[in-house]
Amino acid sequence: ALIVVTVLTLSCSAPSTASDDIVARVNGKEIKTAELEKQFQNRVNSAEQPPAPEEIEGLKLQLLGQLINDHILLEMASKGGLTASDAEIDVKFNEFKGQYTEEQFQNVLKQQKMNPEEIRAELRKSLTIEKLINKEITSKISVSDAEIKSFYEKNKDSFNLPESYRIAHVLVTPVADPDVHNGKNDDAKSPEEARQKAARLLDDVQGGMDFAAAARDYSEDPTSGPNGGDLNFQPLQSIENIDPKLAQAVQRLKVGETAPQVIETRFGFHVVKLLEKDAGGQKDLADPRVQAQVRQVIFNNKDQTLKAAFSESIRNKAAVTNFFADRILQKAGKTP
């Protein structure tokens, strides 16, 4: 009974206070309201639609939790000499800026309400945290042959696969998209322009242009374009779900062939190449692709678990006061 009373007394003690321009304190360092508001505005600016009024405090609380974790991680990285250098930031900044023309880059800055130095600061933060995570977690993860065998035996049925096709495509969309960032920053802006661009690319590929290079430079598919247009292995049903015309064209191709015509779907105009074909059936663990897939699944599971544990562990050791959370409770009349 004494223990219960003591716990209740401690939990009901008055919360720490701070001025309104401070939302949290982490190991003696303050997180300002302005910093949280900036993160909130960045999230709102990048969202498809703004949060509803009743969602705003919850979103800010979530963002503040991330800021608190970031402060802890950055402090730990600094003590370990892992802070990203100016040279490393220069490389990342140039990679980021290189995705755009100068006009597009200025538009990005305007949309995000940021200047180049603020982008560099964000890159420094993310790269520093990445270096810490790689040192403390990623570099320590190993996957044994025994783990791979065990996982395969438990999930053997999931490797009994249908016939599948590994295809690559160059996609040209019929509408302007400011977020298209292929190698040439080339974006068709109308159905007719898209049709002509796709036809021109098909001619170029048939004339000897490397298909992967064409996809990297001109494809308007942000997912597959950077990977040379590679869509990986897809069962025929998945290709039919994209468009039956695409499935019919793929079935007629031999491995290494490019479809002789541009294929039009609801997504736009496709130049398509068949890279590989797999007859399907039960895949054995001796298949290098099966081993690689299983290894990656196990690695990802370990990585996710260790990152969550690491985050909780370092937070346990930190002195954290979340004033913003206290204020939310006070407003609701729930503070004891």
GROMACS .gro file of C-alpha atoms in nm:
model
  336
    1ALA     CA    1   0.000   0.000   0.000
    2LEU     CA    2   0.286   0.235   0.082
    3ILE     CA    3   0.442   0.170  -0.261
    4VAL     CA    4   0.114   0.243  -0.438
    5VAL     CA    5   0.069   0.569  -0.246
    6THR     CA    6   0.426   0.673  -0.324
    7VAL     CA    7   0.381   0.608  -0.696
    8LEU     CA    8   0.054   0.798  -0.703
    9THR     CA    9   0.211   1.089  -0.518
   10LEU     CA   10   0.498   1.107  -0.764
   11SER     CA   11   0.273   1.078  -1.069
   12CYS     CA   12   0.040   1.348  -0.941
   13SER     CA   13   0.311   1.598  -0.858
   14ALA     CA   14   0.293   1.927  -1.043
   15PRO     CA   15   0.454   1.917  -1.389
   16SER     CA   16   0.762   2.120  -1.468
   17THR     CA   17   0.689   2.453  -1.625
   18ALA     CA   18   0.854   2.660  -1.894
   19SER     CA   19   0.776   2.967  -2.099
   20ASP     CA   20   0.546   2.929  -2.399
   21ASP     CA   21   0.836   2.951  -2.643
   22ILE     CA   22   0.975   2.619  -2.512
   23VAL     CA   23   0.800   2.288  -2.587
   24ALA     CA   24   1.050   2.041  -2.440
   25ARG     CA   25   1.383   2.007  -2.265
   26VAL     CA   26   1.626   1.726  -2.352
   27ASN     CA   27   1.934   1.672  -2.136
   28GLY     CA   28   1.921   2.038  -2.038
   29LYS     CA   29   1.882   2.166  -2.396
   30GLU     CA   30   1.560   2.334  -2.499
   31ILE     CA   31   1.344   2.265  -2.801
   32LYS     CA   32   1.176   2.588  -2.902
   33THR     CA   33   0.815   2.630  -3.007
   34ALA     CA   34   0.942   2.784  -3.332
   35GLU     CA   35   1.131   2.462  -3.416
   36LEU     CA   36   0.818   2.254  -3.366
   37GLU     CA   37   0.607   2.499  -3.568
   38LYS     CA   38   0.857   2.484  -3.853
   39GLN     CA   39   0.840   2.103  -3.860
   40PHE     CA   40   0.461   2.123  -3.850
   41GLN     CA   41   0.447   2.366  -4.142
   42ASN     CA   42   0.685   2.149  -4.344
   43ARG     CA   43   0.458   1.850  -4.287
   44VAL     CA   44   0.149   2.051  -4.381
   45ASN     CA   45   0.317   2.187  -4.695
   46SER     CA   46   0.408   1.839  -4.815
   47ALA     CA   47   0.071   1.680  -4.730
   48GLU     CA   48  -0.202   1.626  -4.989
   49GLN     CA   49  -0.450   1.796  -4.757
   50PRO     CA   50  -0.410   1.993  -4.433
   51PRO     CA   51  -0.492   1.823  -4.101
   52ALA     CA   52  -0.836   1.876  -3.952
   53PRO     CA   53  -0.845   2.114  -3.650
   54GLU     CA   54  -0.892   1.825  -3.409
   55GLU     CA   55  -0.582   1.651  -3.555
   56ILE     CA   56  -0.338   1.939  -3.518
   57GLU     CA   57  -0.229   1.885  -3.157
   58GLY     CA   58  -0.188   1.512  -3.211
   59LEU     CA   59   0.030   1.571  -3.516
   60LYS     CA   60   0.240   1.826  -3.330
   61LEU     CA   61   0.283   1.584  -3.041
   62GLN     CA   62   0.402   1.319  -3.284
   63LEU     CA   63   0.646   1.560  -3.450
   64LEU     CA   64   0.777   1.673  -3.113
   65GLY     CA   65   0.842   1.312  -3.018
   66GLN     CA   66   1.056   1.279  -3.329
   67LEU     CA   67   1.238   1.605  -3.251
   68ILE     CA   68   1.314   1.478  -2.901
   69ASN     CA   69   1.453   1.152  -3.040
   70ASP     CA   70   1.657   1.343  -3.298
   71HIS     CA   71   1.809   1.566  -3.029
   72ILE     CA   72   1.911   1.260  -2.827
   73LEU     CA   73   2.060   1.087  -3.133
   74LEU     CA   74   2.247   1.399  -3.246
   75GLU     CA   75   2.397   1.448  -2.901
   76MET     CA   76   2.509   1.086  -2.896
   77ALA     CA   77   2.655   1.115  -3.246
   78SER     CA   78   2.843   1.433  -3.151
   79LYS     CA   79   2.999   1.263  -2.849
   80GLY     CA   80   3.104   0.975  -3.073
   81GLY     CA   81   3.262   1.203  -3.333
   82LEU     CA   82   3.005   1.105  -3.597
   83THR     CA   83   2.874   1.448  -3.694
   84ALA     CA   84   2.858   1.477  -4.073
   85SER     CA   85   3.137   1.691  -4.220
   86ASP     CA   86   3.098   1.989  -4.453
   87ALA     CA   87   3.242   1.780  -4.737
   88GLU     CA   88   2.982   1.507  -4.682
   89ILE     CA   89   2.705   1.766  -4.676
   90ASP     CA   90   2.836   1.921  -4.998
   91VAL     CA   91   2.802   1.583  -5.172
   92LYS     CA   92   2.447   1.526  -5.043
   93PHE     CA   93   2.340   1.881  -5.122
   94ASN     CA   94   2.471   1.859  -5.478
   95GLU     CA   95   2.295   1.525  -5.526
   96PHE     CA   96   1.970   1.679  -5.403
   97LYS     CA   97   2.000   1.994  -5.611
   98GLY     CA   98   2.109   1.796  -5.916
   99GLN     CA   99   1.762   1.643  -5.942
  100TYR     CA  100   1.625   1.979  -6.056
  101THR     CA  101   1.686   2.258  -6.300
  102GLU     CA  102   1.771   2.589  -6.130
  103GLU     CA  103   1.414   2.710  -6.183
  104GLN     CA  104   1.269   2.390  -6.034
  105PHE     CA  105   1.508   2.410  -5.739
  106GLN     CA  106   1.397   2.766  -5.662
  107ASN     CA  107   1.035   2.652  -5.679
  108VAL     CA  108   1.109   2.373  -5.431
  109LEU     CA  109   1.265   2.625  -5.192
  110LYS     CA  110   0.961   2.847  -5.228
  111GLN     CA  111   0.713   2.563  -5.172
  112GLN     CA  112   0.898   2.436  -4.866
  113LYS     CA  113   0.966   2.791  -4.741
  114MET     CA  114   1.331   2.704  -4.693
  115ASN     CA  115   1.665   2.845  -4.803
  116PRO     CA  116   1.973   2.645  -4.908
  117GLU     CA  117   2.135   2.672  -4.565
  118GLU     CA  118   1.826   2.528  -4.400
  119ILE     CA  119   1.832   2.237  -4.644
  120ARG     CA  120   2.199   2.181  -4.564
  121ALA     CA  121   2.114   2.182  -4.193
  122GLU     CA  122   1.846   1.916  -4.248
  123LEU     CA  123   2.088   1.709  -4.456
  124ARG     CA  124   2.351   1.736  -4.181
  125LYS     CA  125   2.101   1.616  -3.924
  126SER     CA  126   1.977   1.320  -4.129
  127LEU     CA  127   2.326   1.212  -4.239
  128THR     CA  128   2.463   1.238  -3.885
  129ILE     CA  129   2.180   1.023  -3.749
  130GLU     CA  130   2.231   0.778  -4.037
  131LYS     CA  131   2.601   0.743  -3.948
  132LEU     CA  132   2.512   0.677  -3.584
  133ILE     CA  133   2.249   0.416  -3.673
  134ASN     CA  134   2.489   0.244  -3.914
  135LYS     CA  135   2.755   0.223  -3.641
  136GLU     CA  136   2.529   0.117  -3.355
  137ILE     CA  137   2.283  -0.107  -3.541
  138THR     CA  138   2.322  -0.180  -3.913
  139SER     CA  139   2.688  -0.280  -3.897
  140LYS     CA  140   2.612  -0.528  -3.618
  141ILE     CA  141   2.333  -0.718  -3.796
  142SER     CA  142   2.421  -1.060  -3.934
  143VAL     CA  143   2.201  -1.328  -4.092
  144SER     CA  144   2.320  -1.688  -4.063
  145ASP     CA  145   2.263  -1.973  -4.306
  146ALA     CA  146   2.073  -2.153  -4.031
  147GLU     CA  147   1.833  -1.859  -3.997
  148ILE     CA  148   1.778  -1.852  -4.371
  149LYS     CA  149   1.706  -2.226  -4.381
  150SER     CA  150   1.469  -2.205  -4.084
  151PHE     CA  151   1.275  -1.914  -4.234
  152TYR     CA  152   1.249  -2.091  -4.569
  153GLU     CA  153   1.119  -2.414  -4.416
  154LYS     CA  154   0.853  -2.226  -4.217
  155ASN     CA  155   0.745  -2.024  -4.521
  156LYS     CA  156   0.806  -2.274  -4.798
  157ASP     CA  157   0.455  -2.239  -4.942
  158SER     CA  158   0.512  -1.870  -5.012
  159PHE     CA  159   0.788  -1.969  -5.255
  160ASN     CA  160   0.553  -2.175  -5.473
  161LEU     CA  161   0.516  -1.902  -5.732
  162PRO     CA  162   0.312  -1.847  -6.048
  163GLU     CA  163   0.470  -1.786  -6.386
  164SER     CA  164   0.617  -1.438  -6.381
  165TYR     CA  165   0.780  -1.184  -6.606
  166ARG     CA  166   1.056  -0.938  -6.521
  167ILE     CA  167   0.983  -0.634  -6.731
  168ALA     CA  168   1.124  -0.286  -6.764
  169HIS     CA  169   0.941   0.014  -6.897
  170VAL     CA  170   0.980   0.378  -6.984
  171LEU     CA  171   0.661   0.555  -6.880
  172VAL     CA  172   0.552   0.886  -7.030
  173THR     CA  173   0.252   1.046  -6.861
  174PRO     CA  174   0.007   1.268  -7.051
  175VAL     CA  175  -0.008   1.547  -6.793
  176ALA     CA  176   0.247   1.792  -6.655
  177ASP     CA  177   0.397   1.682  -6.324
  178PRO     CA  178   0.631   1.919  -6.134
  179ASP     CA  179   0.757   1.625  -5.928
  180VAL     CA  180   0.910   1.443  -6.225
  181HIS     CA  181   1.288   1.438  -6.173
  182ASN     CA  182   1.442   1.202  -6.429
  183GLY     CA  183   1.798   1.243  -6.550
  184LYS     CA  184   1.708   1.499  -6.815
  185ASN     CA  185   1.427   1.666  -6.614
  186ASP     CA  186   1.211   1.586  -6.917
  187ASP     CA  187   0.832   1.590  -6.864
  188ALA     CA  188   0.563   1.562  -7.131
  189LYS     CA  189   0.288   1.814  -7.069
  190SER     CA  190   0.001   1.692  -7.288
  191PRO     CA  191  -0.132   1.364  -7.435
  192GLU     CA  192   0.003   1.444  -7.781
  193GLU     CA  193   0.343   1.549  -7.646
  194ALA     CA  194   0.354   1.228  -7.440
  195ARG     CA  195   0.263   1.013  -7.740
  196GLN     CA  196   0.536   1.173  -7.950
  197LYS     CA  197   0.795   1.144  -7.675
  198ALA     CA  198   0.719   0.773  -7.621
  199ALA     CA  199   0.737   0.705  -7.997
  200ARG     CA  200   1.069   0.886  -8.018
  201LEU     CA  201   1.211   0.686  -7.727
  202LEU     CA  202   1.095   0.359  -7.884
  203ASP     CA  203   1.278   0.454  -8.204
  204ASP     CA  204   1.590   0.543  -8.004
  205VAL     CA  205   1.585   0.212  -7.816
  206GLN     CA  206   1.529   0.014  -8.135
  207GLY     CA  207   1.815   0.211  -8.286
  208GLY     CA  208   2.057   0.096  -8.017
  209MET     CA  209   2.008   0.328  -7.717
  210ASP     CA  210   2.056   0.143  -7.388
  211PHE     CA  211   1.709   0.077  -7.246
  212ALA     CA  212   1.809   0.133  -6.882
  213ALA     CA  213   1.975   0.463  -6.971
  214ALA     CA  214   1.663   0.574  -7.158
  215ALA     CA  215   1.452   0.495  -6.851
  216ARG     CA  216   1.685   0.678  -6.613
  217ASP     CA  217   1.699   0.985  -6.836
  218TYR     CA  218   1.341   1.009  -6.963
  219SER     CA  219   1.095   0.787  -6.773
  220GLU     CA  220   0.829   0.970  -6.575
  221ASP     CA  221   0.784   0.680  -6.332
  222PRO     CA  222   0.956   0.800  -6.011
  223THR     CA  223   0.977   0.446  -5.870
  224SER     CA  224   1.125   0.243  -6.155
  225GLY     CA  225   1.296   0.519  -6.356
  226PRO     CA  226   1.605   0.553  -6.134
  227ASN     CA  227   1.644   0.173  -6.151
  228GLY     CA  228   1.654   0.168  -6.530
  229GLY     CA  229   1.279   0.107  -6.557
  230ASP     CA  230   1.305  -0.233  -6.385
  231LEU     CA  231   0.967  -0.346  -6.245
  232ASN     CA  232   1.110  -0.675  -6.116
  233PHE     CA  233   0.922  -1.004  -6.152
  234GLN     CA  234   0.544  -0.971  -6.183
  235PRO     CA  235   0.290  -1.254  -6.221
  236LEU     CA  236   0.079  -1.220  -6.533
  237GLN     CA  237  -0.228  -1.135  -6.322
  238SER     CA  238  -0.052  -0.831  -6.176
  239ILE     CA  239   0.042  -0.711  -6.523
  240GLU     CA  240  -0.317  -0.762  -6.640
  241ASN     CA  241  -0.433  -0.552  -6.345
  242ILE     CA  242  -0.224  -0.266  -6.482
  243ASP     CA  243  -0.377  -0.313  -6.825
  244PRO     CA  244  -0.471  -0.623  -7.032
  245LYS     CA  245  -0.298  -0.473  -7.338
  246LEU     CA  246   0.028  -0.463  -7.144
  247ALA     CA  247  -0.007  -0.829  -7.042
  248GLN     CA  248  -0.082  -0.933  -7.400
  249ALA     CA  249   0.224  -0.747  -7.529
  250VAL     CA  250   0.453  -0.899  -7.265
  251GLN     CA  251   0.334  -1.253  -7.341
  252ARG     CA  252   0.434  -1.211  -7.706
  253LEU     CA  253   0.788  -1.100  -7.625
  254LYS     CA  254   1.101  -1.313  -7.611
  255VAL     CA  255   1.353  -1.244  -7.337
  256GLY     CA  256   1.560  -0.940  -7.433
  257GLU     CA  257   1.303  -0.805  -7.679
  258THR     CA  258   1.137  -0.464  -7.670
  259ALA     CA  259   0.771  -0.438  -7.767
  260PRO     CA  260   0.751  -0.313  -8.129
  261GLN     CA  261   0.485  -0.056  -8.044
  262VAL     CA  262   0.418   0.196  -7.769
  263ILE     CA  263   0.151   0.060  -7.532
  264GLU     CA  264  -0.111   0.304  -7.405
  265THR     CA  265  -0.273   0.245  -7.063
  266ARG     CA  266  -0.462   0.461  -6.815
  267PHE     CA  267  -0.124   0.557  -6.669
  268GLY     CA  268   0.019   0.688  -6.996
  269PHE     CA  269   0.242   0.554  -7.272
  270HIS     CA  270   0.483   0.265  -7.212
  271VAL     CA  271   0.792   0.145  -7.393
  272VAL     CA  272   0.834  -0.210  -7.263
  273LYS     CA  273   1.115  -0.466  -7.258
  274LEU     CA  274   1.111  -0.824  -7.129
  275LEU     CA  275   1.423  -0.882  -6.919
  276GLU     CA  276   1.357  -1.232  -6.783
  277LYS     CA  277   1.083  -1.494  -6.766
  278ASP     CA  278   1.025  -1.740  -6.484
  279ALA     CA  279   0.817  -2.056  -6.529
  280GLY     CA  280   0.706  -2.047  -6.167
  281GLY     CA  281   0.654  -2.348  -5.940
  282GLN     CA  282   0.816  -2.435  -5.608
  283LYS     CA  283   1.141  -2.245  -5.563
  284ASP     CA  284   1.420  -2.426  -5.385
  285LEU     CA  285   1.642  -2.267  -5.124
  286ALA     CA  286   1.935  -2.329  -5.356
  287ASP     CA  287   1.796  -2.058  -5.585
  288PRO     CA  288   2.018  -1.750  -5.527
  289ARG     CA  289   1.716  -1.519  -5.562
  290VAL     CA  290   1.531  -1.708  -5.288
  291GLN     CA  291   1.832  -1.687  -5.058
  292ALA     CA  292   1.870  -1.316  -5.126
  293GLN     CA  293   1.501  -1.251  -5.063
  294VAL     CA  294   1.496  -1.449  -4.738
  295ARG     CA  295   1.817  -1.285  -4.619
  296GLN     CA  296   1.670  -0.939  -4.687
  297VAL     CA  297   1.346  -1.018  -4.501
  298ILE     CA  298   1.535  -1.142  -4.195
  299PHE     CA  299   1.773  -0.845  -4.210
  300ASN     CA  300   1.482  -0.599  -4.230
  301ASN     CA  301   1.304  -0.760  -3.936
  302LYS     CA  302   1.617  -0.742  -3.722
  303ASP     CA  303   1.687  -0.386  -3.834
  304GLN     CA  304   1.337  -0.270  -3.744
  305THR     CA  305   1.342  -0.438  -3.403
  306LEU     CA  306   1.690  -0.313  -3.312
  307LYS     CA  307   1.611   0.043  -3.418
  308ALA     CA  308   1.298   0.045  -3.200
  309ALA     CA  309   1.488  -0.100  -2.905
  310PHE     CA  310   1.778   0.142  -2.954
  311SER     CA  311   1.540   0.439  -2.963
  312GLU     CA  312   1.370   0.330  -2.640
  313SER     CA  313   1.702   0.250  -2.470
  314ILE     CA  314   1.866   0.586  -2.535
  315ARG     CA  315   1.547   0.770  -2.441
  316ASN     CA  316   1.541   0.583  -2.108
  317LYS     CA  317   1.883   0.728  -2.033
  318ALA     CA  318   1.793   1.083  -2.131
  319ALA     CA  319   1.642   1.355  -1.914
  320VAL     CA  320   1.331   1.457  -2.109
  321THR     CA  321   1.052   1.695  -2.015
  322ASN     CA  322   0.771   1.739  -2.265
  323PHE     CA  323   0.606   2.071  -2.176
  324PHE     CA  324   0.380   2.059  -2.479
  325ALA     CA  325   0.227   1.732  -2.361
  326ASP     CA  326   0.174   1.879  -2.013
  327ARG     CA  327  -0.008   2.177  -2.164
  328ILE     CA  328  -0.239   1.953  -2.366
  329LEU     CA  329  -0.337   1.768  -2.048
  330GLN     CA  330  -0.382   2.091  -1.856
  331LYS     CA  331  -0.618   2.228  -2.119
  332ALA     CA  332  -0.823   1.909  -2.105
  333GLY     CA  333  -0.846   1.934  -1.725
  334LYS     CA  334  -0.682   1.594  -1.683
  335THR     CA  335  -0.376   1.696  -1.485
  336PRO     CA  336  -0.413   1.558  -1.127
   0.00000   0.00000   0.00000
